[in-house]
mmCIF file of C-alpha atoms in Angstrom:
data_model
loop_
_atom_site.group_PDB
_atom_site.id
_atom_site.type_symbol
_atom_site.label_atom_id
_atom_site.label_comp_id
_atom_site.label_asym_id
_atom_site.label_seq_id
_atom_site.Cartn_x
_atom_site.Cartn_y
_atom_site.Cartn_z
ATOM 1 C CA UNK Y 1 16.909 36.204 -32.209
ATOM 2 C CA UNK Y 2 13.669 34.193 -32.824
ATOM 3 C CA UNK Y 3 13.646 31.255 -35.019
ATOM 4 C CA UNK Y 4 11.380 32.834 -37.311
ATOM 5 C CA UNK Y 5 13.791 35.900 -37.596
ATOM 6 C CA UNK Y 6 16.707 33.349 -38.493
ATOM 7 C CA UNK Y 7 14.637 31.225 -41.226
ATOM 8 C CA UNK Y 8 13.493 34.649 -42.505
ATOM 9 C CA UNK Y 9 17.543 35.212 -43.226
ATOM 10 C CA UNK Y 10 17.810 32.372 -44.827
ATOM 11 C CA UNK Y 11 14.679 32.698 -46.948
ATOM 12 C CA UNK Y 12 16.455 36.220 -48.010
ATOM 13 C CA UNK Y 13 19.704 34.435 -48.289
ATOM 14 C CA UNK Y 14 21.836 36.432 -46.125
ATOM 15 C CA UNK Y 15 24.629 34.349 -44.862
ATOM 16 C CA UNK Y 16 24.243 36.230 -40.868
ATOM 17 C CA UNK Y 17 21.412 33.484 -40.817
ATOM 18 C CA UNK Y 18 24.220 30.692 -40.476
ATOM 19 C CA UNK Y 19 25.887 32.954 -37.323
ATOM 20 C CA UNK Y 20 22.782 33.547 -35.990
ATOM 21 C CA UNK Y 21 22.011 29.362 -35.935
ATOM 22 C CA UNK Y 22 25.435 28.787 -34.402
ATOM 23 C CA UNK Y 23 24.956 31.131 -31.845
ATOM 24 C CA UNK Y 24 21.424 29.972 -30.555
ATOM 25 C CA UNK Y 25 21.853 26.235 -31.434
ATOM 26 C CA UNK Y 26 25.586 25.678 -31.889
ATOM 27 C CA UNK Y 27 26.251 23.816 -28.384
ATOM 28 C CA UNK Y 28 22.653 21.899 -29.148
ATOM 29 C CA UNK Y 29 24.089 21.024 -32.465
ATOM 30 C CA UNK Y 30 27.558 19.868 -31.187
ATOM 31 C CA UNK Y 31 25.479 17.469 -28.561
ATOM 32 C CA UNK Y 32 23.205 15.674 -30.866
ATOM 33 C CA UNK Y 33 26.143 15.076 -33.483
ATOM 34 C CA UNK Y 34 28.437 14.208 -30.421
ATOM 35 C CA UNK Y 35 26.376 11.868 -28.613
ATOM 36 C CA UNK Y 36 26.327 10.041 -31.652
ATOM 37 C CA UNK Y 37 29.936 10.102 -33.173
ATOM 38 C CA UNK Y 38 31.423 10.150 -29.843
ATOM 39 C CA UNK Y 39 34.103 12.309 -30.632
ATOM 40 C CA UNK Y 40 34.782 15.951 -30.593
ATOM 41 C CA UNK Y 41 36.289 16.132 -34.107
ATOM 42 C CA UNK Y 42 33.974 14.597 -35.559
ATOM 43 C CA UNK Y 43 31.258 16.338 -34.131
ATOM 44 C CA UNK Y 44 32.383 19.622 -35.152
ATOM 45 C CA UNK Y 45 32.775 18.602 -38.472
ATOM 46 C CA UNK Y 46 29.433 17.528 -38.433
ATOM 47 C CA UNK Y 47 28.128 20.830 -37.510
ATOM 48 C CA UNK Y 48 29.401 22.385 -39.665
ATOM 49 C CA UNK Y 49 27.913 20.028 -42.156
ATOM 50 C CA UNK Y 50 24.446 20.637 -40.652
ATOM 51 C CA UNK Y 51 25.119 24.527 -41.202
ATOM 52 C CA UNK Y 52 25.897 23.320 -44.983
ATOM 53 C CA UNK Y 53 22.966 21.565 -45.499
ATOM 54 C CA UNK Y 54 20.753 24.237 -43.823
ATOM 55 C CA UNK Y 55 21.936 26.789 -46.198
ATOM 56 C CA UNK Y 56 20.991 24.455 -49.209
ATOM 57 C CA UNK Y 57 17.678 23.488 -47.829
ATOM 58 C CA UNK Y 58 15.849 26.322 -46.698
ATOM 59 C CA UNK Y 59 14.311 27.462 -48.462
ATOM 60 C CA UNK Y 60 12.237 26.316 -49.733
ATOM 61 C CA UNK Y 61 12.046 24.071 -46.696
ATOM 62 C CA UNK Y 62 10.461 26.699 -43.713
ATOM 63 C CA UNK Y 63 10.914 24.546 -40.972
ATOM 64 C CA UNK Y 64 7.636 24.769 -38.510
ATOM 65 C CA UNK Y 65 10.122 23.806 -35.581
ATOM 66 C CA UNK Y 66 13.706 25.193 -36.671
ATOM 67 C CA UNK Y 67 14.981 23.702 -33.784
ATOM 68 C CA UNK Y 68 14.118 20.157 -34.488
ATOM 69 C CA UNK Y 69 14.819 20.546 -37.851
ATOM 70 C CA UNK Y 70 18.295 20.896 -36.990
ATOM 71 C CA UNK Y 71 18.305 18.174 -34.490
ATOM 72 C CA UNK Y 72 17.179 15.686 -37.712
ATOM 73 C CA UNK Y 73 19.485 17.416 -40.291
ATOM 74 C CA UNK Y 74 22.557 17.135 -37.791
ATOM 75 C CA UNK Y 75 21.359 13.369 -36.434
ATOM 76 C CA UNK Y 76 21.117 12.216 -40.153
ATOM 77 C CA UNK Y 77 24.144 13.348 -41.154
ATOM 78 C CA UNK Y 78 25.847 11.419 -37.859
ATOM 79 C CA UNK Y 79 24.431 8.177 -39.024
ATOM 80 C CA UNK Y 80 25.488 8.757 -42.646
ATOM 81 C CA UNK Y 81 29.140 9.310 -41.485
ATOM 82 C CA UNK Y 82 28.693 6.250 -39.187
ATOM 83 C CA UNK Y 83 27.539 4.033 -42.195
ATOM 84 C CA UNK Y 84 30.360 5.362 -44.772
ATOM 85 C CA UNK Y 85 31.736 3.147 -47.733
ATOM 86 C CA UNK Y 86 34.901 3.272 -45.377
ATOM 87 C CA UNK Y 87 34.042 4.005 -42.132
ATOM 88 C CA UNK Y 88 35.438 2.311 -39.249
ATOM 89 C CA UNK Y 89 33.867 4.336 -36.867
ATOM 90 C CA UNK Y 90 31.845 2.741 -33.679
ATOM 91 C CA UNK Y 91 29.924 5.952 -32.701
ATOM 92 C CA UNK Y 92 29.269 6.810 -29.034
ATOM 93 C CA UNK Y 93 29.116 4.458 -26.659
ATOM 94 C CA UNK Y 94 25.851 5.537 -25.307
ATOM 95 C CA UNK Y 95 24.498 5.557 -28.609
ATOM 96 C CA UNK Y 96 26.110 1.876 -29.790
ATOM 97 C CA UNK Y 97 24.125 0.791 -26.096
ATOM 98 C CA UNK Y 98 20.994 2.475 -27.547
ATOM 99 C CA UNK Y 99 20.852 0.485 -30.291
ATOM 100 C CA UNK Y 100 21.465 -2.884 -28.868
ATOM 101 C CA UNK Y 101 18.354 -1.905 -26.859
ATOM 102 C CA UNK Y 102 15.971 -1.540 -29.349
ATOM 103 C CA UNK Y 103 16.633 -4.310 -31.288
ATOM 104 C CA UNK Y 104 13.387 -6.108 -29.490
ATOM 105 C CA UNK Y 105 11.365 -3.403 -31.405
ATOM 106 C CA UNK Y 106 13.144 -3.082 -34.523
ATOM 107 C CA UNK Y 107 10.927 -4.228 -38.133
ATOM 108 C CA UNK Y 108 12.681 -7.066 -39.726
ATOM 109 C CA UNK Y 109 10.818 -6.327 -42.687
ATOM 110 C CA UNK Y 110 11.614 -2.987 -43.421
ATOM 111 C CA UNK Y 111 15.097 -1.524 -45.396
ATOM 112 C CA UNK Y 112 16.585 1.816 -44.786
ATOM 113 C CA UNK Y 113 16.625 2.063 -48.844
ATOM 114 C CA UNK Y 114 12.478 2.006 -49.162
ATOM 115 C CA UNK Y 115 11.283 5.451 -47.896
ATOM 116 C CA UNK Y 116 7.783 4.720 -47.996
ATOM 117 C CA UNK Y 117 8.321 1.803 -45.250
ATOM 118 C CA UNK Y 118 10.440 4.055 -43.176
ATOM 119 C CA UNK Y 119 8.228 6.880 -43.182
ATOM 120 C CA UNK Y 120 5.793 4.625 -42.639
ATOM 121 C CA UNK Y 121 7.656 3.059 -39.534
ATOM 122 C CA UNK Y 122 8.220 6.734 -38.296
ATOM 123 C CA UNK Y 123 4.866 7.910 -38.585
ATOM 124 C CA UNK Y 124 3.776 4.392 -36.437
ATOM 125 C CA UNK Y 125 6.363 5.562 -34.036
ATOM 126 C CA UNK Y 126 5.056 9.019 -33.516
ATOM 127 C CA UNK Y 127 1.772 7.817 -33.149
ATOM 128 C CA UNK Y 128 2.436 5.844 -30.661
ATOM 129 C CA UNK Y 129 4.825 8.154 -28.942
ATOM 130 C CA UNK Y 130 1.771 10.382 -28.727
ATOM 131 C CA UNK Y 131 -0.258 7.926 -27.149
ATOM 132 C CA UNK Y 132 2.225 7.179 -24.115
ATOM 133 C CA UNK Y 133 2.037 9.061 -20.827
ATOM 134 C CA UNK Y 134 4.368 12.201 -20.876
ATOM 135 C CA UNK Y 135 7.622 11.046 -19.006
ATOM 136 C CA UNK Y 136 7.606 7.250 -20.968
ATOM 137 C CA UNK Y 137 7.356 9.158 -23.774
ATOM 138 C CA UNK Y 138 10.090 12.315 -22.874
ATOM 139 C CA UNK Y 139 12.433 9.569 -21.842
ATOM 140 C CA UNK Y 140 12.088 7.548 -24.472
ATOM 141 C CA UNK Y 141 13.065 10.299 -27.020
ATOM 142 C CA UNK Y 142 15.767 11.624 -25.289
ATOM 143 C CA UNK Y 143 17.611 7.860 -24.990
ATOM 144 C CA UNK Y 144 16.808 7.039 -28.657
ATOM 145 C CA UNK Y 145 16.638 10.066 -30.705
ATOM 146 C CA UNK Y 146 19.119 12.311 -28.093
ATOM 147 C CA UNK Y 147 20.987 9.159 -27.209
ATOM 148 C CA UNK Y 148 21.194 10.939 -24.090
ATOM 149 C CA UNK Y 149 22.712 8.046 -21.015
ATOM 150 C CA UNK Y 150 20.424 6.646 -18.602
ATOM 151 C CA UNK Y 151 22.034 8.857 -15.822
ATOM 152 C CA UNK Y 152 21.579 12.147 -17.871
ATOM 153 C CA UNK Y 153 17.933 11.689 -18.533
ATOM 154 C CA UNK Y 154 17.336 10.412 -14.786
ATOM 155 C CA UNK Y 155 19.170 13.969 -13.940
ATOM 156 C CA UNK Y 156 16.739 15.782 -16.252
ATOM 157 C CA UNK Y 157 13.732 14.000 -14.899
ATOM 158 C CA UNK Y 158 15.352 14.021 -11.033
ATOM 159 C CA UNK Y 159 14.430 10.430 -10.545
ATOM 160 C CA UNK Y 160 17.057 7.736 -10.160
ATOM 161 C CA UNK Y 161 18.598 5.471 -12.557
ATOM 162 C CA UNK Y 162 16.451 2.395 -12.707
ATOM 163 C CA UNK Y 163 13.073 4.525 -12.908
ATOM 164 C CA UNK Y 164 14.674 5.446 -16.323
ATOM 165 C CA UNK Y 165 15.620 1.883 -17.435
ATOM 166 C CA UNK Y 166 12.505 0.419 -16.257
ATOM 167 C CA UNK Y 167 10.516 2.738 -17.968
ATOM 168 C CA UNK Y 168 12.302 2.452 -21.211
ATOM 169 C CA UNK Y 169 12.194 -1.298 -20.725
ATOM 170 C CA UNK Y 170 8.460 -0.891 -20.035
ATOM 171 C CA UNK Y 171 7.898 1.670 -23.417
ATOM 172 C CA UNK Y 172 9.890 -0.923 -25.298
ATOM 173 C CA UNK Y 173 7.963 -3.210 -24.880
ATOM 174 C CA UNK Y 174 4.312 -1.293 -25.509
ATOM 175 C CA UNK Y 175 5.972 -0.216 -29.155
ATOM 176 C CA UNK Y 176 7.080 -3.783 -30.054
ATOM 177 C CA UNK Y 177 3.731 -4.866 -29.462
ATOM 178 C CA UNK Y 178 1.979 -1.567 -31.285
ATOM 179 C CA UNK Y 179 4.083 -1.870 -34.281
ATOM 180 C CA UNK Y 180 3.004 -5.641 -34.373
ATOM 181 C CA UNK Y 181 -0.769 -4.191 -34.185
ATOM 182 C CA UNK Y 182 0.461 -2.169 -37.237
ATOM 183 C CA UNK Y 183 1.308 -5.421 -39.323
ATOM 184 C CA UNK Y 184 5.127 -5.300 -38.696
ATOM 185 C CA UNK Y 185 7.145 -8.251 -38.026
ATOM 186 C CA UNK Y 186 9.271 -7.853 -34.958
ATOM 187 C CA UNK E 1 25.165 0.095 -38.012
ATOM 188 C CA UNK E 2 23.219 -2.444 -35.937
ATOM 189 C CA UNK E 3 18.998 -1.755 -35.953
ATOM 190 C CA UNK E 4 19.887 1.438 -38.249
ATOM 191 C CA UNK E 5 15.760 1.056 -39.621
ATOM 192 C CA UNK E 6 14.908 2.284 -36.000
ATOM 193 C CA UNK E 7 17.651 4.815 -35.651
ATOM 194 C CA UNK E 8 16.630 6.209 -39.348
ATOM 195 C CA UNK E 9 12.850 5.937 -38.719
ATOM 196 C CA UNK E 10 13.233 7.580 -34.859
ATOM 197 C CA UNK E 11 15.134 10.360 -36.768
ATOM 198 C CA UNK E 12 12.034 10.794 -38.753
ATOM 199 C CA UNK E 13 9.543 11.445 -35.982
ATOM 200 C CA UNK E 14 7.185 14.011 -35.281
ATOM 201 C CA UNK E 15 8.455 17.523 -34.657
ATOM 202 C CA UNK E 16 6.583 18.044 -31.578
ATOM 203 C CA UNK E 17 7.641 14.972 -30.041
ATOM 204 C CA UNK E 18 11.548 16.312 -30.403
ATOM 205 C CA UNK E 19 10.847 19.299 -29.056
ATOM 206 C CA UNK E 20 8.697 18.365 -26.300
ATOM 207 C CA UNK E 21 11.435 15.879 -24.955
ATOM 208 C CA UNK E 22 13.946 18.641 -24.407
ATOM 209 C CA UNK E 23 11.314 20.932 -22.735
ATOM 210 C CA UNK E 24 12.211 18.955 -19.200
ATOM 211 C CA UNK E 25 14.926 20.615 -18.076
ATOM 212 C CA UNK E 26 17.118 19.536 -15.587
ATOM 213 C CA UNK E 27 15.534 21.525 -12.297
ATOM 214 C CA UNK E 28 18.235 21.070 -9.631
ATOM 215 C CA UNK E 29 15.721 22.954 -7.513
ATOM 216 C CA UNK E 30 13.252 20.107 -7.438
ATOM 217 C CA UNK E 31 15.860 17.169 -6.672
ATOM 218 C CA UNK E 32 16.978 19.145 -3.888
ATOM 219 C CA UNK E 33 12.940 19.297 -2.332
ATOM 220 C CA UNK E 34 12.464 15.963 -3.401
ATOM 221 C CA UNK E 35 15.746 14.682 -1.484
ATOM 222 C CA UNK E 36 15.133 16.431 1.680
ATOM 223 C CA UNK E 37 11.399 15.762 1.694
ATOM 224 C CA UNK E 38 12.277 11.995 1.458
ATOM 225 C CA UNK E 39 14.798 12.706 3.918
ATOM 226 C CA UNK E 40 12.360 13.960 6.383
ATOM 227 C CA UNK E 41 9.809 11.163 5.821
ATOM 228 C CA UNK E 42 12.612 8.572 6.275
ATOM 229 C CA UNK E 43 13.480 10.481 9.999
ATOM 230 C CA UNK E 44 9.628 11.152 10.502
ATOM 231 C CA UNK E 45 9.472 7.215 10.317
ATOM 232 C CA UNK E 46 12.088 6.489 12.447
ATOM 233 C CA UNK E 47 11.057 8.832 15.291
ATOM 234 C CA UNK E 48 7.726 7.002 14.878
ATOM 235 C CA UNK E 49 9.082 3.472 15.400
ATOM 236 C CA UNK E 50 10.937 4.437 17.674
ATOM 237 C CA UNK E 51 7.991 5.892 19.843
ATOM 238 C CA UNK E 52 6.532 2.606 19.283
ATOM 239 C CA UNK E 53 9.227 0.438 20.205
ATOM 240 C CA UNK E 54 9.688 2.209 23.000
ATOM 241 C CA UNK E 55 5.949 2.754 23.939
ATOM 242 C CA UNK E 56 4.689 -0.654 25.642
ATOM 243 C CA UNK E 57 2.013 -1.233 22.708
ATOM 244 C CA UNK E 58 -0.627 -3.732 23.820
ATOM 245 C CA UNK E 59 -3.746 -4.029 22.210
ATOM 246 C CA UNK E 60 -7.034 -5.069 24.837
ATOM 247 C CA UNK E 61 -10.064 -5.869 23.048
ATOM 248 C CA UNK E 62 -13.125 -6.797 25.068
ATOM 249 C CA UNK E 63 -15.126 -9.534 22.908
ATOM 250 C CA UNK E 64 -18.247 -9.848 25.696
ATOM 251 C CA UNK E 65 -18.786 -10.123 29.052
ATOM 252 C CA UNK E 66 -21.372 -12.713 29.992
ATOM 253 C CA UNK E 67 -22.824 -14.094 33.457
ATOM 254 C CA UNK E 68 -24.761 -17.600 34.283
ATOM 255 C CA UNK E 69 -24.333 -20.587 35.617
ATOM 256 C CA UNK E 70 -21.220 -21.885 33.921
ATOM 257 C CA UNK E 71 -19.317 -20.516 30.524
ATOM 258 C CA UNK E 72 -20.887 -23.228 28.073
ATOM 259 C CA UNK E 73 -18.471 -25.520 26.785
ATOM 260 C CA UNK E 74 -18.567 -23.768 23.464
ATOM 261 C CA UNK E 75 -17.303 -20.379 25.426
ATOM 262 C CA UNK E 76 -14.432 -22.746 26.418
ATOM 263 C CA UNK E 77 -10.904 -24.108 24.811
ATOM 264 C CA UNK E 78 -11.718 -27.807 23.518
ATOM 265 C CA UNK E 79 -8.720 -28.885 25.755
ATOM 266 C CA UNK E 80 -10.362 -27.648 28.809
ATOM 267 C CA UNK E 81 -13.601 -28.868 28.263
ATOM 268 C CA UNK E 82 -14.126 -31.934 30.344
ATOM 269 C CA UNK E 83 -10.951 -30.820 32.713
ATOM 270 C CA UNK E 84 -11.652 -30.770 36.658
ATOM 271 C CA UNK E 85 -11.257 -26.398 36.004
ATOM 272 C CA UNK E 86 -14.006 -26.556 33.987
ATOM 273 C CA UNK E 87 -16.544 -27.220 37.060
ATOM 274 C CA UNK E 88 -20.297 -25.472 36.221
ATOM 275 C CA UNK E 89 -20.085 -22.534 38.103
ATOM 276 C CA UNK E 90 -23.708 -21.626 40.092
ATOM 277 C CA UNK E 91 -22.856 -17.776 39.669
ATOM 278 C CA UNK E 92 -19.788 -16.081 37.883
ATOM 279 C CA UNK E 93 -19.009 -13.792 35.334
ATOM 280 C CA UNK E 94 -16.481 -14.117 32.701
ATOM 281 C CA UNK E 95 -15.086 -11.440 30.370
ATOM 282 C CA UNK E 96 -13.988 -13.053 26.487
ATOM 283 C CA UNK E 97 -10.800 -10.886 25.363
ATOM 284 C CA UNK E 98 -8.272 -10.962 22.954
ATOM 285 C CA UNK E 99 -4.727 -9.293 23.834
ATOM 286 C CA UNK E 100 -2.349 -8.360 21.203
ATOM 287 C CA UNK E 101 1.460 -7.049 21.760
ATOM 288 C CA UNK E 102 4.603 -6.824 20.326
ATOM 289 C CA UNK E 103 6.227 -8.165 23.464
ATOM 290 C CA UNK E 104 4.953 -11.481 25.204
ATOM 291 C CA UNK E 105 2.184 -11.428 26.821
ATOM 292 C CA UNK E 106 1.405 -11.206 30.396
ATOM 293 C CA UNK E 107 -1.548 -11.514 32.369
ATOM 294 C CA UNK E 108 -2.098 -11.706 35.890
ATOM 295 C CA UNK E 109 -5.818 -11.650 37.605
ATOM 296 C CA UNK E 110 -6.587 -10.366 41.386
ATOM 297 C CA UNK E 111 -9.693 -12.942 41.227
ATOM 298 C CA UNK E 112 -10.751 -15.649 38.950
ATOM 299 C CA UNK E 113 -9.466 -17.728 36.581
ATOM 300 C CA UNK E 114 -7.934 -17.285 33.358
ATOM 301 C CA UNK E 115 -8.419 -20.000 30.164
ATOM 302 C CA UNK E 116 -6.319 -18.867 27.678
ATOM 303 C CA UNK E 117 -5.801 -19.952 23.768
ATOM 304 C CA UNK E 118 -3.149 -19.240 21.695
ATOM 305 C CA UNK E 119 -3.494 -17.416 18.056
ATOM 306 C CA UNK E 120 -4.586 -20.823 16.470
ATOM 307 C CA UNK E 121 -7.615 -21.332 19.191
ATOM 308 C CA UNK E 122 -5.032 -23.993 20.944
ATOM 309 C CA UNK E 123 -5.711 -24.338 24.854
ATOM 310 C CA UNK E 124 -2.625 -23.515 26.414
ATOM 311 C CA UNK E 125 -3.171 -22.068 30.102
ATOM 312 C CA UNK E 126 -5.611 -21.776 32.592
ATOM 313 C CA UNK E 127 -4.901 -20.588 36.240
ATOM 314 C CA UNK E 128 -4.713 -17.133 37.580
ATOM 315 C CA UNK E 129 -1.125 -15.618 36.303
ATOM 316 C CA UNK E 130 -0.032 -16.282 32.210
ATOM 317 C CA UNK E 131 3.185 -15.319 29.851
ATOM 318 C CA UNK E 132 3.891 -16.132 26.455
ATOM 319 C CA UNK E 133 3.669 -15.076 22.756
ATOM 320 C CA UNK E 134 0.862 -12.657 21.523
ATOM 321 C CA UNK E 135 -2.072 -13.200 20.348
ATOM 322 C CA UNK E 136 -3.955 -14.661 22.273
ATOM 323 C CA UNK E 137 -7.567 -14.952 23.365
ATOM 324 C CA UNK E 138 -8.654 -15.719 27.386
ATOM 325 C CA UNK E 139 -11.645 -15.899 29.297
ATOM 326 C CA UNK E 140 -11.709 -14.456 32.718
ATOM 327 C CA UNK E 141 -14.147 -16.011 35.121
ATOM 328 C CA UNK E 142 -14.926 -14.746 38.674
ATOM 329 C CA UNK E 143 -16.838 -17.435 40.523
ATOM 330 C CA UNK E 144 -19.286 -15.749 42.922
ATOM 331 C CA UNK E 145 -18.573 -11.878 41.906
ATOM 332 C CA UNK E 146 -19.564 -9.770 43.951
ATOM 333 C CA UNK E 147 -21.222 -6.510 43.129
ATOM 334 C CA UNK E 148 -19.752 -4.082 45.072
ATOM 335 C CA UNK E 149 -16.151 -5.376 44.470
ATOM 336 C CA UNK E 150 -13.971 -4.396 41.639
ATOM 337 C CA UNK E 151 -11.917 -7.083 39.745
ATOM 338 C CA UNK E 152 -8.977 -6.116 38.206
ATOM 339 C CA UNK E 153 -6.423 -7.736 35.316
ATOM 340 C CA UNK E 154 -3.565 -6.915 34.284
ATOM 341 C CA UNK E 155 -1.912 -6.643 30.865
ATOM 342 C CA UNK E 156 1.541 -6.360 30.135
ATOM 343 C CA UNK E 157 1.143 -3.585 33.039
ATOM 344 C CA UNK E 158 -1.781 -2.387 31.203
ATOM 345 C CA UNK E 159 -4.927 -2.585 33.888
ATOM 346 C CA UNK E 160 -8.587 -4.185 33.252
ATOM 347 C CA UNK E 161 -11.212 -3.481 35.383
ATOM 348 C CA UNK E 162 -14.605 -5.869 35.753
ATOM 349 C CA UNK E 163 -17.119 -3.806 37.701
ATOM 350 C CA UNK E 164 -21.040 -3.808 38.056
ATOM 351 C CA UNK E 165 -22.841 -1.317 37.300
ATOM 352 C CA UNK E 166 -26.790 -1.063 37.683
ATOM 353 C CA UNK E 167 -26.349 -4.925 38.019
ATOM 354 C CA UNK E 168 -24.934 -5.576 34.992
ATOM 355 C CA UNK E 169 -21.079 -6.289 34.613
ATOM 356 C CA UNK E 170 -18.923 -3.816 32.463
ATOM 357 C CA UNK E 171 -15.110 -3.939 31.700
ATOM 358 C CA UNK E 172 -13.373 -0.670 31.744
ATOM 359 C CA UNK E 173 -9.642 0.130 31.246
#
């Protein structure tokens, strides 16, 4: 079924548009909430909490990408559960690495709880996302938004290991400097 | 959560870019022509060095062939200068070369004398038979040549010929 066919479902509210999502993007759900919670329960759970807040958001959301959409809805919810009042969870390993990486390009200035700085901080992202060449920039999304491992993206991109780490190194560094450009402090 | 501004704002990127990330799919095809292409350079190279090791590479290059009465001291090695073997000759040729190998060098002449210099323009030989380490650049002089003989030298079993033609002395190999 066509994404377009499934958000029309939803826009109609018949409840076949939550099957139809867990049949075409169940497994891609379970991955993105699994690479970051790092555990299978947990994961499912969180799918099923994506499916949740699907149903409540669209509409009138009409996703233009349904299949990003879910990617952010189920990634968000991830990190919430990570950052609960009591949680004592570590997340993934891949994704714990991840984030040690990028703290070289991480905005000392900006907090999680002011949305106009972090969509601001996204939007200086994307932009320079766009401006990288195409495998820096493929690679570099699927280690920090995927938290995909160094040897699954070097698999996806058939080049070894090290190509991968040097390029993220490399892209790294280019944003650090581009969000200092933008006025952040690093 | 450690750096959980750039987790939250990465979460918050463009669309496109999400999408576009996942649009490389793994393609076991190409990893498998990429591994066997580099596969077949990497035996392509050693069947070439091998060739070459086993080939006896010597590069010959003739600088100039010159006749007269004597080589001028500036044709010569610095060590060899004033030396008794540097006599004016009344009529000679000489041929200027340079030799390069990956073995040692050796050089042998049927006539004449060899002056040879090593790679740093030091004298170190002059007679008619030389061996040691390549480069080097020699001066072959035939006192008295004469024009209906052929001179030969002899590289590393590579052979040098100094002939006259029309009058005028040519090398060929």
């Amino acid at each position: 079924m066509t994404d377009e066919r499934i958000i029309e479902l939803y826009f109609r509210r018949d409840e076949s548009a939550v099957k139809a999502t867990d049949e075409k993007y169940g497994a891609y759900c379970m991955t993105v909430s699994n690479n970051i919670l790092g555990n299978r329960s947990d994961s499912e759970e969180n799918v099923n909490d994506t499916y949740v807040r699907l149903w409540r958001s669209i509409p009138p959301t009409r996703p233009k990408i349904f299949s990003a959409y879910i990617a952010k809805t189920a990634r968000n919810l991830a990190l919430d559960k990570l950052n609960g009042a009591h949680a004592q969870k570590r997340g993934a390993d891949e994704f714990t690495a991840s984030l040690e990486e990028v703290g070289e390009c991480t905005p000392s200035s900006v907090s999680t709880e002011n949305s106009a700085e972090m969509n601001g901080l996204s939007a200086a992202i994307s932009e320079f996302l766009r401006n990288e060449n195409a495998d820096a920039r493929r690679m570099f999304v699927c280690r920090y938004f995927y938290s995909e491992s160094t040897a699954e993206i070097a698999k996806r991109f058939s080049c070894g290991e090290s190509r991968v780490k040097s390029s993220l190194m490399r892209t790294r560094k280019r944003l650090a400097k581009h969000l200092e450009k933008e006025g952040y402090t690093i | 959560m450690k750096n959980e501004v750039f987790a939250r704002a990465m979460t918050q990127i463009d669309d496109e870019l999400i999408k576009d990330a996942h649009a490389v799919k793994n393609n076991t095809r190409l990893r498998v022509i990429r591994t066997v292409g580099s596969a077949a350079a990497c035996l392509a190279v050693v069947i070439i060095a091998g060739i070459l090791l086993l080939s006896n590479g010597v590069s010959i290059k003739t600088e100039n062939v010159f006749t007269g009465n004597a080589p001028s001291d500036a044709h010569l090695p610095a060590a060899f200068a004033d030396g008794p073997d540097t006599a004016a000759y009344a009529d000679s040729v000489s041929v200027r070369l340079t030799v390069r190998t990956r073995k040692d060098v050796q050089i042998e002449v049927s006539d004449g004398v060899l002056t040879v210099s090593d790679g740093d323009g030091n004298a170190v030989y002059a007679g008619d038979a030389y061996e040691g380490k390549s480069p080097v650049s020699v001066i072959w002089t035939v006192e008295n040549p004469d024009e209906e003989k052929t001179y030969s030298m002899t590289v590393n079993g590579k052979t040098v010929r100094l002939i006259s033609v029309g009058g005028e002395w040519k090398t060929e190999k």
